[in-house]
Amino acid sequence: MLCDNLKNAREKYGVIIPWYIMTSRENNIQTIKFFEENNYFEYPKQAITFFMQGELPMVDKNGKMLINEEGLIKEAADGHGGIFEAMFKNSIVDDMIKRKIEWVFIGPIDNPLAKMVDEILIGITKDRNFLEAGKSLVKASPEERVGVFCKKNGRPSVIEYTEITEQMAKQLDENNNLVYGESHINCNLFNIKGIEIIGNDKLPYHSALKKASYLDENGNVVKPEEPNSYKFESFIFDAFNKLEDMVILRVKREEEFAPVKNKEGVDSPETAIKLCNEYYNKN
């Protein structure tokens, strides 16, 4: 579905847009095989590049490193903020410069309605002479589990939903709108010059409590039923403040946001399919 966005742009503008896909160690082989089995979804193979993100060690609740089934330190992917470091380490930025790419859209795999090619977003950002942009939605409620745009020390930033206080989440402005109501949906645009400024410096780490299997002291594999360990990851929005300002384009939820976060219920494949069907039936 995401590839259709690129194919439509190729037909509309007569240009083949390079597609860089970041994978992890856990899914790299399967992802490449999936593309091969599906003939790269009728998109030119030479326009698609795969590269892997980095990893960070996992620790238990006492700060002790976990050991994986192979007897090595257990690691997990370092979050979507690791994309910049991975782009430099894998010479992706060099390839973009070689191809004379000016604008780079960085978006999620779990939103089939994400518009990888958006001439309006590029146009507004270029018109204002900014080097980065992001898309937002009005929060459905103060409790919605999304990060929100803000400014920290005069620079663009995002407060993750796990780090915002209840009081802040419910705070209203003079028009009775949520002060922290512009959701960051991880649809981001960067000028290549902005990516060079951001560089491959490591971004700050955030911790998340997760379930993770491990080897105990006796060499037995333990598969916990409850979250037992912390993984560390960086978030792409922690790079926003490396640039002076950014464009934020508010979009319509029904047109650009059909997230797949859960196996069932809210934000599941079922709800995403329903949203996509509704969108494509209208268009």
Coordinates of C-alpha atoms in Angstrom, one line a residue:
M1 CA 0.0 0.0 0.0
L2 CA 2.9 2.4 0.8
C3 CA 4.5 1.4 -2.5
D4 CA 1.3 2.5 -4.4
N5 CA 2.1 6.1 -3.2
L6 CA 5.5 5.9 -4.9
K7 CA 4.0 4.4 -8.1
N8 CA 1.4 7.1 -8.3
A9 CA 4.0 9.7 -7.9
R10 CA 6.1 8.1 -10.7
E11 CA 3.1 8.2 -13.0
K12 CA 2.2 11.8 -12.0
Y13 CA 5.6 13.3 -12.2
G14 CA 7.5 11.0 -14.5
V15 CA 10.3 10.3 -11.9
I16 CA 11.4 7.2 -10.0
I17 CA 11.8 8.1 -6.4
P18 CA 14.5 6.2 -4.4
W19 CA 13.1 4.1 -1.5
Y20 CA 15.3 3.4 1.5
I21 CA 13.9 0.9 3.9
M22 CA 15.4 0.5 7.4
T23 CA 15.1 -2.9 8.8
S24 CA 16.3 -4.5 12.1
R25 CA 18.5 -7.6 12.6
E26 CA 15.3 -9.5 13.6
N27 CA 13.4 -8.8 10.4
N28 CA 16.0 -7.9 7.7
I29 CA 16.2 -11.3 6.0
Q30 CA 12.4 -11.8 6.1
T31 CA 11.7 -8.3 4.7
I32 CA 14.1 -8.7 1.8
K33 CA 12.6 -12.1 1.0
F34 CA 9.1 -10.6 1.2
F35 CA 10.0 -8.0 -1.4
E36 CA 11.6 -10.6 -3.7
E37 CA 8.6 -13.0 -3.4
N38 CA 6.3 -10.1 -4.4
N39 CA 8.5 -8.8 -7.3
Y40 CA 9.3 -5.7 -5.3
F41 CA 5.6 -4.7 -5.8
E42 CA 6.3 -3.8 -9.4
Y43 CA 8.6 -1.0 -8.3
P44 CA 12.2 -0.8 -9.8
K45 CA 14.5 -3.0 -7.8
Q46 CA 17.4 -0.7 -8.4
A47 CA 15.5 2.1 -6.7
I48 CA 15.1 0.2 -3.4
T49 CA 17.8 0.1 -0.8
F50 CA 17.7 -1.9 2.5
F51 CA 19.8 -1.0 5.5
M52 CA 19.8 -2.1 9.2
Q53 CA 19.4 0.0 12.3
G54 CA 21.5 -0.3 15.3
E55 CA 20.9 -2.2 18.6
L56 CA 21.3 -1.5 22.3
P57 CA 21.7 -4.0 25.2
M58 CA 18.6 -4.9 27.3
V59 CA 18.7 -5.0 31.1
D60 CA 16.5 -6.5 33.8
K61 CA 14.8 -4.4 36.5
N62 CA 17.9 -4.5 38.6
G63 CA 20.1 -3.2 35.8
K64 CA 21.7 -6.5 35.0
M65 CA 22.3 -7.3 31.3
L66 CA 20.2 -10.1 29.9
I67 CA 21.7 -13.0 28.0
N68 CA 20.0 -14.3 24.8
E69 CA 19.5 -17.9 23.7
E70 CA 22.9 -17.9 22.0
G71 CA 24.7 -16.9 25.2
L72 CA 25.4 -13.4 24.1
I73 CA 24.3 -10.1 25.5
K74 CA 20.6 -9.6 24.5
E75 CA 20.1 -6.5 22.4
A76 CA 17.1 -4.8 20.8
A77 CA 16.6 -2.3 18.0
D78 CA 17.5 1.2 19.0
G79 CA 14.3 3.0 18.0
H80 CA 13.3 5.1 15.0
G81 CA 15.6 7.8 16.2
G82 CA 18.5 5.5 15.3
I83 CA 17.8 6.1 11.6
F84 CA 20.2 9.1 11.3
E85 CA 23.2 7.1 12.7
A86 CA 22.2 4.1 10.6
M87 CA 22.0 6.3 7.5
F88 CA 25.5 7.6 8.0
K89 CA 27.0 4.2 8.9
N90 CA 25.4 2.6 5.9
S91 CA 26.4 5.4 3.5
I92 CA 22.8 6.2 2.8
V93 CA 23.4 9.9 3.1
D94 CA 26.3 9.7 0.6
D95 CA 24.0 7.8 -1.8
M96 CA 21.3 10.5 -1.5
I97 CA 23.9 13.3 -2.1
K98 CA 25.2 11.3 -5.1
R99 CA 21.6 11.0 -6.5
K100 CA 21.1 14.8 -5.9
I101 CA 18.2 14.2 -3.5
E102 CA 17.1 17.3 -1.8
W103 CA 14.0 16.3 0.3
V104 CA 13.7 13.1 2.4
F105 CA 10.5 11.8 3.8
I106 CA 11.0 9.6 6.9
G107 CA 7.9 7.8 8.0
P108 CA 6.6 4.6 9.7
I109 CA 5.8 1.2 8.3
D110 CA 2.8 0.8 10.5
N111 CA 0.6 3.5 8.9
P112 CA -0.7 2.4 5.5
L113 CA -2.2 5.9 4.9
A114 CA 1.2 7.7 5.3
K115 CA 1.8 9.9 2.2
M116 CA 5.5 9.4 1.4
V117 CA 5.2 11.9 -1.5
D118 CA 3.4 15.1 -0.4
E119 CA 4.1 18.1 -2.7
I120 CA 2.2 20.4 -0.4
L121 CA 4.4 19.6 2.6
I122 CA 7.5 20.0 0.5
G123 CA 6.2 23.3 -1.0
I124 CA 5.4 24.9 2.3
T125 CA 8.7 23.9 3.9
K126 CA 10.7 25.1 1.0
D127 CA 8.7 28.4 0.8
R128 CA 9.5 29.1 4.5
N129 CA 13.1 28.2 4.0
F130 CA 13.0 25.6 6.8
L131 CA 14.9 22.3 6.7
E132 CA 12.4 20.1 8.5
A133 CA 8.7 19.5 8.8
G134 CA 6.2 17.2 10.5
K135 CA 2.6 16.3 10.2
S136 CA 0.1 16.6 13.0
L137 CA -3.4 15.6 14.0
V138 CA -5.6 17.1 16.6
K139 CA -5.6 14.7 19.6
A140 CA -8.8 12.7 19.8
S141 CA -8.8 13.2 23.6
P142 CA -6.3 14.2 26.3
E143 CA -5.7 10.4 27.0
E144 CA -4.8 9.5 23.4
R145 CA -1.4 7.7 23.5
V146 CA 0.5 10.0 21.1
G147 CA 3.4 12.4 21.4
V148 CA 2.6 16.1 20.9
F149 CA 4.5 18.9 19.3
C150 CA 5.9 21.7 21.5
K151 CA 8.9 23.9 21.8
K152 CA 11.6 23.5 24.4
N153 CA 14.0 26.4 24.9
G154 CA 12.7 27.9 21.7
R155 CA 13.4 24.9 19.6
P156 CA 10.9 22.4 18.0
S157 CA 10.4 19.3 20.0
V158 CA 7.9 16.6 20.9
I159 CA 6.7 15.3 24.3
E160 CA 6.2 11.6 24.2
Y161 CA 2.9 10.4 25.7
T162 CA 4.7 8.3 28.3
E163 CA 6.4 11.5 29.6
I164 CA 3.6 14.1 29.7
T165 CA 1.8 14.7 32.9
E166 CA -1.9 14.4 33.3
Q167 CA -2.2 18.1 34.1
M168 CA -0.4 19.1 30.9
A169 CA -2.4 16.6 28.8
K170 CA -5.7 18.2 30.0
Q171 CA -4.5 21.9 29.9
L172 CA -6.7 24.1 27.8
D173 CA -6.0 27.5 26.1
E174 CA -8.3 30.5 25.9
N175 CA -10.2 28.9 23.0
N176 CA -10.9 25.8 25.0
N177 CA -8.5 23.8 22.9
L178 CA -5.8 21.5 24.2
V179 CA -2.5 23.3 24.7
Y180 CA -0.7 20.1 24.0
G181 CA -3.0 18.9 21.2
E182 CA -0.9 18.6 18.1
S183 CA -0.2 14.9 17.7
H184 CA 3.1 13.9 16.1
I185 CA 2.2 11.0 13.8
N186 CA 5.9 10.3 12.8
C187 CA 5.5 11.6 9.3
N188 CA 8.6 13.8 8.9
L189 CA 10.3 15.7 6.1
F190 CA 14.0 16.7 6.1
N191 CA 16.1 18.6 3.7
I192 CA 19.3 16.8 3.0
K193 CA 21.2 19.7 4.5
G194 CA 19.2 19.3 7.7
I195 CA 20.2 15.7 7.9
E196 CA 23.8 16.6 7.5
I197 CA 23.4 19.1 10.3
I198 CA 21.8 16.5 12.5
G199 CA 24.6 14.2 11.7
N200 CA 25.2 10.8 13.2
D201 CA 25.4 12.0 16.8
K202 CA 23.6 9.7 19.2
L203 CA 20.3 11.0 20.4
P204 CA 19.2 10.7 24.0
Y205 CA 17.8 7.3 25.1
H206 CA 14.3 6.6 26.4
S207 CA 13.6 3.4 28.3
A208 CA 10.6 1.1 27.9
L209 CA 9.5 -1.8 30.0
K210 CA 9.1 -4.9 27.8
K211 CA 8.7 -8.7 28.0
A212 CA 11.9 -10.4 26.9
S213 CA 13.0 -14.0 27.0
Y214 CA 16.5 -14.7 28.3
L215 CA 18.9 -17.4 29.6
D216 CA 19.0 -17.8 33.4
E217 CA 22.1 -18.7 35.4
N218 CA 21.5 -22.4 34.7
G219 CA 21.3 -22.0 31.0
N220 CA 17.5 -22.4 30.8
V221 CA 15.4 -20.2 28.5
V222 CA 12.9 -18.1 30.5
K223 CA 9.9 -16.7 28.8
P224 CA 8.2 -14.2 31.2
E225 CA 4.5 -13.6 31.2
E226 CA 4.9 -10.0 32.4
P227 CA 7.3 -7.2 31.4
N228 CA 10.7 -8.0 32.9
S229 CA 13.3 -5.8 31.2
Y230 CA 14.1 -2.4 29.9
K231 CA 14.9 -1.7 26.3
F232 CA 16.5 1.6 25.3
E233 CA 15.6 3.5 22.2
S234 CA 16.0 6.9 20.7
F235 CA 13.1 8.8 19.0
I236 CA 13.3 10.7 15.8
F237 CA 11.8 13.8 17.2
D238 CA 14.7 14.3 19.6
A239 CA 16.6 15.4 16.4
F240 CA 14.1 18.2 15.8
N241 CA 15.8 20.6 18.2
K242 CA 19.1 20.4 16.3
L243 CA 17.5 22.7 13.7
E244 CA 16.1 26.2 14.5
D245 CA 12.5 25.7 13.5
M246 CA 10.1 23.5 11.5
V247 CA 6.9 23.5 9.6
I248 CA 4.0 21.6 11.2
L249 CA 1.2 20.7 8.8
R250 CA -2.1 19.6 10.4
V251 CA -3.8 16.9 8.3
K252 CA -7.1 15.0 8.5
R253 CA -7.1 11.8 10.5
E254 CA -9.3 10.0 8.1
E255 CA -7.0 10.7 5.2
E256 CA -3.5 10.1 6.6
F257 CA -3.6 8.0 9.8
A258 CA -4.5 4.4 10.1
P259 CA -2.0 3.0 12.6
V260 CA -1.4 -0.6 13.4
K261 CA -0.2 -0.8 17.0
N262 CA -2.2 -3.7 18.5
K263 CA -3.1 -7.2 17.6
E264 CA -6.8 -6.5 18.0
G265 CA -9.2 -3.7 19.2
V266 CA -8.1 0.0 18.8
D267 CA -5.3 0.7 16.2
S268 CA -5.3 -2.9 15.0
P269 CA -5.1 -4.4 11.5
E270 CA -9.0 -4.6 11.5
T271 CA -9.4 -0.8 12.2
A272 CA -6.6 0.1 9.8
I273 CA -8.3 -1.9 7.0
K274 CA -11.6 -0.2 7.7
L275 CA -10.0 3.3 7.6
C276 CA -8.2 2.5 4.4
N277 CA -11.3 1.1 2.7
E278 CA -13.3 4.3 3.7
Y279 CA -10.5 6.5 2.4
Y280 CA -10.1 4.7 -1.0
N281 CA -13.8 4.4 -1.5
K282 CA -14.1 8.2 -1.2
N283 CA -11.2 8.8 -3.5

